Every structure is written in structure tokens, then in C-alpha cells.
Short mmCIF file of C-alpha atoms in Angstrom, two decimals:
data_model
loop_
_atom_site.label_atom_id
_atom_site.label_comp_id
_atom_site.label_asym_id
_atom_site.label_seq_id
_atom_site.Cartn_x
_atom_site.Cartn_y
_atom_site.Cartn_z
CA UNK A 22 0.00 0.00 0.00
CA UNK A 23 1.42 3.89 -0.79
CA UNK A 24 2.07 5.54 1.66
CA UNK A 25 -0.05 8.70 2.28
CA UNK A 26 1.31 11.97 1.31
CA UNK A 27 0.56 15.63 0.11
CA UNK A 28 -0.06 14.25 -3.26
CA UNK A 29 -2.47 12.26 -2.53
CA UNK A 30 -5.54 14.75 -1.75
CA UNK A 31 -4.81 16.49 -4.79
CA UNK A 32 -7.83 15.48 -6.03
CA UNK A 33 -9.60 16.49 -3.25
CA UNK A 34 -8.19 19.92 -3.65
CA UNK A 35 -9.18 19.70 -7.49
CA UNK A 36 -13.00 19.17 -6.26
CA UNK A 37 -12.53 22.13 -3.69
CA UNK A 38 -11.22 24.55 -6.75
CA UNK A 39 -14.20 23.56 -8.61
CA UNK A 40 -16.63 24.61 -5.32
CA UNK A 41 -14.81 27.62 -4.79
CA UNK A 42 -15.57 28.61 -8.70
CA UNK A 43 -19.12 27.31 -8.36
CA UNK A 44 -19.57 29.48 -5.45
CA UNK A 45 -17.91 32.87 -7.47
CA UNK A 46 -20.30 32.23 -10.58
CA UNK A 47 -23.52 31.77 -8.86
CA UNK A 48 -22.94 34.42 -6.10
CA UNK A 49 -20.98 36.92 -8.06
CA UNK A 50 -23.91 37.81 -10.91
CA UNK A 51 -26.57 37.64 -8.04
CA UNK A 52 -24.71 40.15 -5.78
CA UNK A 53 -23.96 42.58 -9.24
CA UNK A 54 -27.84 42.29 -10.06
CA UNK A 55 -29.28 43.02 -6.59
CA UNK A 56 -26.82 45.49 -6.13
CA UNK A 57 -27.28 47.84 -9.39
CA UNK A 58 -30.67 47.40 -8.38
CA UNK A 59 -30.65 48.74 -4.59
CA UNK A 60 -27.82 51.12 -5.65
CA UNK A 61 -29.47 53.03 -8.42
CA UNK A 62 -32.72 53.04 -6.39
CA UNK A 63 -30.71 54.51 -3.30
CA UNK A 64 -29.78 57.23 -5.99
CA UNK A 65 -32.66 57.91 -7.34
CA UNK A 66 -34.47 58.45 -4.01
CA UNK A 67 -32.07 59.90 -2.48
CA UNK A 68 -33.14 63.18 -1.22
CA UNK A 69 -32.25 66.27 -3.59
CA UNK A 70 -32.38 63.75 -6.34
CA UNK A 71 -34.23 62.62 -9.40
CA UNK A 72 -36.96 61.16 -7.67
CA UNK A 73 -36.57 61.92 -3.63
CA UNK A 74 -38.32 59.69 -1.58
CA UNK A 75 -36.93 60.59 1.70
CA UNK A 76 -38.65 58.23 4.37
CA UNK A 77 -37.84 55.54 1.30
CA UNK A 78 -34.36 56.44 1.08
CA UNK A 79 -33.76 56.27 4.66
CA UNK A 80 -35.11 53.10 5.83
CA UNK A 81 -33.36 51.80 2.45
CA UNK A 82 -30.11 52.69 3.50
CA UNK A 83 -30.22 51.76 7.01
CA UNK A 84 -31.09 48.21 5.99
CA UNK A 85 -27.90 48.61 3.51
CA UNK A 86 -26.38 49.83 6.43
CA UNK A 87 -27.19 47.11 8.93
CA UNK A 88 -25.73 44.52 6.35
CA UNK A 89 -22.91 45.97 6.40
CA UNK A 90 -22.41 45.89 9.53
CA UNK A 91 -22.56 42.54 10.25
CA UNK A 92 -19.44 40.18 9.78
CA UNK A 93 -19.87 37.81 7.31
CA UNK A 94 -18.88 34.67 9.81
CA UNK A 95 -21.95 35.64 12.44
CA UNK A 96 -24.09 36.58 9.07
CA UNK A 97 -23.46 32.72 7.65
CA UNK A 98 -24.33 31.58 11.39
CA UNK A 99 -27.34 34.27 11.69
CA UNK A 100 -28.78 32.84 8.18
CA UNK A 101 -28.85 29.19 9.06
CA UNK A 102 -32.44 28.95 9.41
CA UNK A 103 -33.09 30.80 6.19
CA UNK A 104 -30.30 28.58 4.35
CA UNK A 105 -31.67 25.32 5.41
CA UNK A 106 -35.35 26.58 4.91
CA UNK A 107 -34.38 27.35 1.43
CA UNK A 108 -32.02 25.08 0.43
CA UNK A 109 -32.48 21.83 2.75
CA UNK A 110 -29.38 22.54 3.46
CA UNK A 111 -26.35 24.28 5.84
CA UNK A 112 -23.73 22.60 4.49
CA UNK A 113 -21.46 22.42 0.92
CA UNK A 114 -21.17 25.29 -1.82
CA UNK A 115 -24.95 25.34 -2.57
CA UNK A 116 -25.73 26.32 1.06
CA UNK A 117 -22.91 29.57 0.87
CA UNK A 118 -25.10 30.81 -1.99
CA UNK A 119 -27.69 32.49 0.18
CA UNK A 120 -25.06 34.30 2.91
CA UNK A 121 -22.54 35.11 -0.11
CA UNK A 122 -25.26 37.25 -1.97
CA UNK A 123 -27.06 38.65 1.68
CA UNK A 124 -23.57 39.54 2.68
CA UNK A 125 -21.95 41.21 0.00
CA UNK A 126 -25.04 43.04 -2.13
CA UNK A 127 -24.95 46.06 0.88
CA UNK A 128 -21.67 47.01 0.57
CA UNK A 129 -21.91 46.08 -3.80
CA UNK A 130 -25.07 48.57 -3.28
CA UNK A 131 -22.93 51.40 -1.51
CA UNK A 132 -20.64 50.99 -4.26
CA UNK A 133 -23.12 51.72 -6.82
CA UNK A 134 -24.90 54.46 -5.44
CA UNK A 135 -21.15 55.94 -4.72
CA UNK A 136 -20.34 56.02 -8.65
CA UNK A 137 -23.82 57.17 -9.66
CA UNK A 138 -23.10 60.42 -6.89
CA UNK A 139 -19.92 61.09 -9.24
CA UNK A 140 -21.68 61.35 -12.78
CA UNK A 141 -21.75 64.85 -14.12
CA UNK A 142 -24.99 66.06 -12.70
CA UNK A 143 -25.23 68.65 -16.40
CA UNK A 144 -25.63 65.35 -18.52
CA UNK A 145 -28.28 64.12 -16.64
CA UNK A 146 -30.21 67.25 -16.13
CA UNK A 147 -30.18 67.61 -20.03
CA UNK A 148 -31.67 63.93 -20.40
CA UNK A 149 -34.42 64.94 -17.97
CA UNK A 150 -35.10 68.30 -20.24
CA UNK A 151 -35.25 65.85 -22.96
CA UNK A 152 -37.84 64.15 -21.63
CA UNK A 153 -36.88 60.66 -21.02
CA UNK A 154 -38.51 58.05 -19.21
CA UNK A 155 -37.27 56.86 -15.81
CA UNK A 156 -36.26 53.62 -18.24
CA UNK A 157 -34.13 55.43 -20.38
CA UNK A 158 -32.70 57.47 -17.97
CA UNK A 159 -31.50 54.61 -16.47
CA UNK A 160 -30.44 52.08 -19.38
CA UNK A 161 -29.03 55.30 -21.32
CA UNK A 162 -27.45 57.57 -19.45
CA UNK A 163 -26.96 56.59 -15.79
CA UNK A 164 -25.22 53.12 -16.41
CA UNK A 165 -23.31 53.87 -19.41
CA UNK A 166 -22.13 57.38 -18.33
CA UNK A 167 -21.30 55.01 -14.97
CA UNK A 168 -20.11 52.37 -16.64
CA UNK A 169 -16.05 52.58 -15.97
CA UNK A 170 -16.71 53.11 -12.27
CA UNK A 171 -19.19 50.36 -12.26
CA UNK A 172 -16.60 48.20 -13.74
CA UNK A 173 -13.90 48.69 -11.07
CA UNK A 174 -17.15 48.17 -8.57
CA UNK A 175 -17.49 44.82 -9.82
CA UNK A 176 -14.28 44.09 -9.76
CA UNK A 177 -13.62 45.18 -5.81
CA UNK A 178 -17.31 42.98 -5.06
CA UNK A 179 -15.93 39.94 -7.00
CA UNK A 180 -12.46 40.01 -5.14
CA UNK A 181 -14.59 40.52 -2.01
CA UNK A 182 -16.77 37.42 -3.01
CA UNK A 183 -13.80 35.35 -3.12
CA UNK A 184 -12.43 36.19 0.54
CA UNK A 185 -16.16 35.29 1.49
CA UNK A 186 -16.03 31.56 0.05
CA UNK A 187 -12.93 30.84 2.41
CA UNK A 188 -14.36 32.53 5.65
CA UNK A 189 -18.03 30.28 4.22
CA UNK A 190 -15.83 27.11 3.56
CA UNK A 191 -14.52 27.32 7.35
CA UNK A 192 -18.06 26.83 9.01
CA UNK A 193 -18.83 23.78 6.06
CA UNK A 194 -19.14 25.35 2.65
CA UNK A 195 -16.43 23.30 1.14
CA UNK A 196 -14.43 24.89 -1.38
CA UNK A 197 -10.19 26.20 -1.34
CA UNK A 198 -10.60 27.42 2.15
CA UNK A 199 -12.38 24.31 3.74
CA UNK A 200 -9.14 22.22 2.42
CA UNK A 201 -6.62 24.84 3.29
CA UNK A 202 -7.68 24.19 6.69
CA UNK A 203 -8.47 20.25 6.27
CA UNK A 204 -5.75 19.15 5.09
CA UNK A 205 -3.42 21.74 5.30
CA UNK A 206 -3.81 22.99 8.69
CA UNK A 207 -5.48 19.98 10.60
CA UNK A 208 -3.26 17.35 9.13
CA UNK A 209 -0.21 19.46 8.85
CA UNK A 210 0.36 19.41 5.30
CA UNK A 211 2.03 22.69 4.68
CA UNK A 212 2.45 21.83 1.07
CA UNK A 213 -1.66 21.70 0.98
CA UNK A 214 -1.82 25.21 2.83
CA UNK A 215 0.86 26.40 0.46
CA UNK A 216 -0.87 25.34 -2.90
CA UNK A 217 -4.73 26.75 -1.72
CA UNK A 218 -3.62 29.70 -0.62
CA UNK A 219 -1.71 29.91 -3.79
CA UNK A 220 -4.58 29.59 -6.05
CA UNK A 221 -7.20 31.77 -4.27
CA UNK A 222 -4.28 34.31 -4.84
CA UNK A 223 -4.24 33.53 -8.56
CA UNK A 224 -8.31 33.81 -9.05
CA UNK A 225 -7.90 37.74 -6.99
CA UNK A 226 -5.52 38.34 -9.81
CA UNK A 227 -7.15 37.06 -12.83
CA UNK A 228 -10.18 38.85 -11.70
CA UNK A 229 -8.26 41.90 -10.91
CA UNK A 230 -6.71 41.69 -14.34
CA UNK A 231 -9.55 41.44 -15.87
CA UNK A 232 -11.05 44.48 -14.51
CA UNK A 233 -8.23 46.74 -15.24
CA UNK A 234 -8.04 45.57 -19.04
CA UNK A 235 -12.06 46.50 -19.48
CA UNK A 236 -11.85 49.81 -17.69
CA UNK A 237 -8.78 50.72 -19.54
CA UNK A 238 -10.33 49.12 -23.09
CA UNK A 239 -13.38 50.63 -22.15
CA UNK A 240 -11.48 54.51 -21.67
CA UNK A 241 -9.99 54.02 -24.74
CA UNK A 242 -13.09 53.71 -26.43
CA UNK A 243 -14.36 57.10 -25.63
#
């Protein structure tokens, strides 16, 4: 019989990769959604805005407030009930969907509402004189006109998402950071610690990467 080495849960860290992935491509495009929507509605309510709705506006905000607040370990504890009511579920990738989207959308939503605050106010005003719909408004002029700053939004919220699956994969969500600490902590496998760590450092890059190349491509266009 072999004996048992570092090598041999290579596959195992092959399955976490692909849980950690899962986990970035369902969460990621359900945090960017929820939080373009909350974001441009925080801006358009916003008081001394396009459409102020001030009691709106505030009781938005302190609920985009409160989730930020919260660290994302006690959130993932906090949301048990909801995660197993929803998906059967506390445990693997499937069950880090629910906490990875409640989690990060606040501080995505901040984000959003932070670039929309920096467009030039005179471009706007003009598509209002115009007489645009709220639609238009929206689809033509507020996300475009936003759309470099959105881009490096995404980009910070994605990162952000990534850090979340390791701190979710410590209380049972599987993925990189569930091995790192399996195998590479518990068992004392610094190879194992070495080679996780190693590639959640690679997907912050290639993500990062990929963000600066769009805003810059992006900027060039214009």
C-alpha cells in the first residue's frame, strides 16, 4: 500500500477549486444584479435627487447599512435557518449561496450608489429636459455614463466574493478554504496550505486583471 502523502488529496483539492468557482459564478452575478438594483434606487431616491423619496431612502439605506455591519462569519451563522429553509441545506457550496449574496449586495449597493453620486450632474439634467422616461434614464445615461466606475465596482465585489467563500468554507461550505484548513492545517500538510492559498491568490488576480483591461479598453473607447 502507498504511503499517504501531500499528493495524494490532490484530487480532493481539485473538487474544492471547482466549489470555490461554483460558489464565485452563482454568487458573483446575483450580488452585481441586486446590487445595481438597490444602488441606483438609493440614488434615485435619495433626497435632492431625481426622484426623492426621503422616508424611502432612509429606511433603504439603514437596511444597507445594517448589512454591512454585520461580519460575514456571524451573518453565515445568523442565516442558518433561512439557508436550510431554502435550500435543505447548511452545508457544501450550494448552502454559501444564500449568505454570499445577503452579505456582499450592501456594501456592492454602496458601491453603486457611490459612482452614480460622481456622474456629471449637467448630462443628466439635459436627459431629464429631454424628456426621457425613468427607463431610459437609467439604461441610457446613468449606467453607461457610470459604466467605468461600475466596472472597477465589480471588480472590488468579486475580489470581495472570493475572501467570502474561504471565511463560508470554514463553518462547512467546502471549497479552497475548507481544504486549506483540512488538510493543510489539521493534518499538517504545509504543502496543501501552500498550494490553496496559492490559487485563491491567482483567481484575486485574474479577476483583478480582468477588470483593469475593461476599464482601460473601455477609456480608450471614448
Amino acid at each position: 500500500m502507498d504511503p499517504i502523502t501531500w499528493q495524494t488529496y490532490l484530487p480532493d483539492f481539485w473538487a474544492a477549486l471547482a466549489q470555490t468557482l461554483y460558489m464565485i459564478a452563482i454568487a458573483g452575478p446575483c450580488i452585481i444584479v441586486a446590487g445595481l438594483t438597490i444602488g441606483t434606487t438609493l440614488y434615485l431616491i435619495a433626497p435632492q435627487s431625481i426622484s426623492p423619496r426621503p422616508a424611502l431612502y432612509y429606511l433603504l439605506t439603514t437596511a444597507v447599512n445594517v448589512g454591512r455591519s454585520i461580519p460575514f462569519l456571524i451573518l453565515i451563522v445568523l442565516l442558518i435557518p433561512i439557508t436550510r429553509a431554502t435550500v435543505g441545506t447548511t452545508l457544501g457550496p450550494i448552502a454559501a449561496i444564500i449568505p454570499l449574496v445577503l452579505g456582499f449586495t450592501p456594501f456592492f449597493s454602496r458601491l453603486v450608489e457611490s459612482v452614480l453620486r460622481e456622474l456629471d450632474q449637467g448630462r443628466i439634467e439635459a436627459a431629464r429636459a429631454m424628456g426621457v422616461t425613468r427607463f431610459q434614464l437609467i439604461f441610457r445615461v446613468l449606467l453607461p455614463e457610470s459604466f467605468s466606475g461600475l466596472l472597477n465596482a465589480i471588480t472590488i465585489i468579486l475580489v470581495g466574493t472570493v475572501e467570502g467563500t474561504a471565511v463560508a468554507g470554514a463553518v462547512g461550505a467546502g471549497g479552497v478554504g475548507d481544504f486549506a484548513i483540512e488538510f493543510g492545517y489539521q493534518r499538517f500538510y504545509g504543502e496543501l496550505m501552500f498550494i490553496s492559498v496559492f490559487a485563491m491568490v491567482i483567481i484575486v488576480q485574474l479577476i483583478q486583471i480582468s477588470g483593469d483591461v475593461w476599464i482601460r479598453a473601455r477609456r480608450h473607447k471614448r
